[in-house]
Amino acid sequence: MKVLHVELDQHRSYPIYIGSGILANPAVWTQHIRSQQVLIVTNSTIAPLYLSGLQNALSAYQLESVILPDGEQYKNLAHLEQIFDQLLAKKFSRNATLIALGGGVIGDMGGFAAACYQRGIAFIQIPTTLLAQVDSSVGGKTGVNHPLGKNMIGAFYQPQCVIADADVLDTLDDRQLSAGLAEVIKYGLIRDPEYLVWLEQNMPALLARDKAALAYAIERSCINKAEVVGEDEFESGVRATLNLGHTFGHAIETGRGYGHYLHGEAVAIGTCFAADLSRRLGWLADADVQRIMAIFKAANLPVVPPAEMTTDQYVELMAVDKKNIDGKIRLILLEAIGKASLPVNVDLSQLQATLNHYPTTLA
Ligand code: NAD
Ligand code: GLY
């Protein structure tokens, strides 16, 4: 097992446990549970796979659980209520612990519920998708969607620890594995070009679920994420670079209806849009954009935007984003492969050129 640390101030630093068989060996991490009352939040797909194992491992505690319906379309305030209902019905106190057992949807919802319940109870992230293990479980961004905007209601709220047990990825389907690779590739593009080369060379091994390759990718991704979050927890600067491709991607997720495109798929297309716009600014060469498209394709991710969405629809949806200031769209772009910009005020005509012409301009 590897232990990384997210270094924060005021005694809020926390470990990320990465390895195999950690869930079945809770002695490693039960010191992070603060009291007898423990609520496990999960969903209807993950519960039959992993809930009883976790309940057995934690049988010494007063355990309760909430099983939410599975899907991005349920990541909303209405379904958050179910968590509060259970916490209140079971009379959970302020020293209780909430465990989020699931992918990014459950992690974001569970974390936000923990942030709100009695103004904050402890929570533990047990990410069960590759995407959640390499990105969403680390860094304390929690929240839910609104019909008009993705992740627009939420809080920064850090977990007590993150438990990334690679064994749970065995049951993840191939489409979800690829979606997780979109966020893995992101780290290579924004700040770790040697990692990008490693990913280009090892993509077949990752898709074949080679254990050593996956373990390396989880660890190196978490190292990148922990460094960025440690430097800028509340996103006043460099943390925004983790949003490469996300403004376009969130527009696709919202525009096509939550759940139609997986988050990682939308981010892959969005990153290609961002690469095309970076090329228009003279920062990337055609060959760089083609290299970026090639690695997403190698990961079995889409690079062509949905035909159903219009340029006006993108612009309208991208106007609702947490990076925007005074209603002006701001994007993370690439100054070079391996070096992301801070948020850039984009010229509407250049944004429209990308939205109108990518990917045909590169054909
Ligand atoms: P997800 O949570 O919807 O999980 C994907 C699917 O895999 C679901 O159907 C789930 O039930 C299933 N699943 C999960 N674990 C499984 C397992 N071990 N075996 C079999 N099936 C399993 O999606 P995701 O890709 O994990 O997360 C996407 C969400 O994360 C989005 O809402 C996105 O906005 C959010 N996100 C948050 C952050 C952050 O910093 N908080 C970062 C990136 C993404
Ligand atoms: N996934 C973006 C962030 O954690 O900041």
Coordinates of N, CA and C in Angstrom, one line a residue, residues 25 42 47 82 87 90 97 153 157 213 265 283 311 331 339 354 357:
N25 N -9.3 -4.6 4.8 CA -8.4 -4.5 6.0 C -8.6 -3.1 6.6
T42 N -24.2 5.2 -0.7 CA -23.8 4.5 -2.0 C -24.9 4.5 -2.9
A47 N -24.1 -1.0 -4.3 CA -24.5 -1.7 -3.0 C -24.4 -3.2 -3.1
Q82 N -32.4 12.7 0.6 CA -32.5 11.4 1.2 C -31.4 11.1 2.2
L87 N -29.9 10.7 8.1 CA -29.1 11.2 9.2 C -30.0 11.7 10.3
K90 N -32.1 8.7 12.0 CA -31.3 7.8 12.9 C -30.7 8.7 14.0
T97 N -19.8 10.1 11.3 CA -18.9 10.0 10.1 C -19.8 9.5 9.0
I153 N -24.0 24.0 -7.3 CA -24.3 24.2 -5.9 C -23.4 23.2 -5.1
Y157 N -15.1 21.0 0.9 CA -15.1 20.3 2.2 C -14.3 19.1 2.1
A213 N 0.2 -1.2 -14.2 CA 0.0 0.1 -14.9 C -1.1 0.9 -14.3
E265 N -16.1 11.4 -20.9 CA -16.3 11.6 -22.3 C -16.5 13.0 -22.7
W283 N -0.7 29.1 -29.6 CA 0.0 28.4 -28.6 C 0.3 27.0 -28.9
T311 N -23.7 26.2 -31.7 CA -22.7 27.1 -31.2 C -23.4 28.0 -30.1
L331 N -11.6 30.5 -19.8 CA -11.3 29.1 -20.1 C -9.8 28.8 -19.7
K339 N 1.6 22.3 -20.2 CA 1.6 23.6 -19.5 C 0.3 24.3 -19.8
T354 N -13.9 28.1 -33.0 CA -13.6 26.7 -32.6 C -14.9 25.9 -32.6
H357 N -16.0 25.2 -36.1 CA -15.1 24.5 -37.1 C -14.4 23.3 -36.6

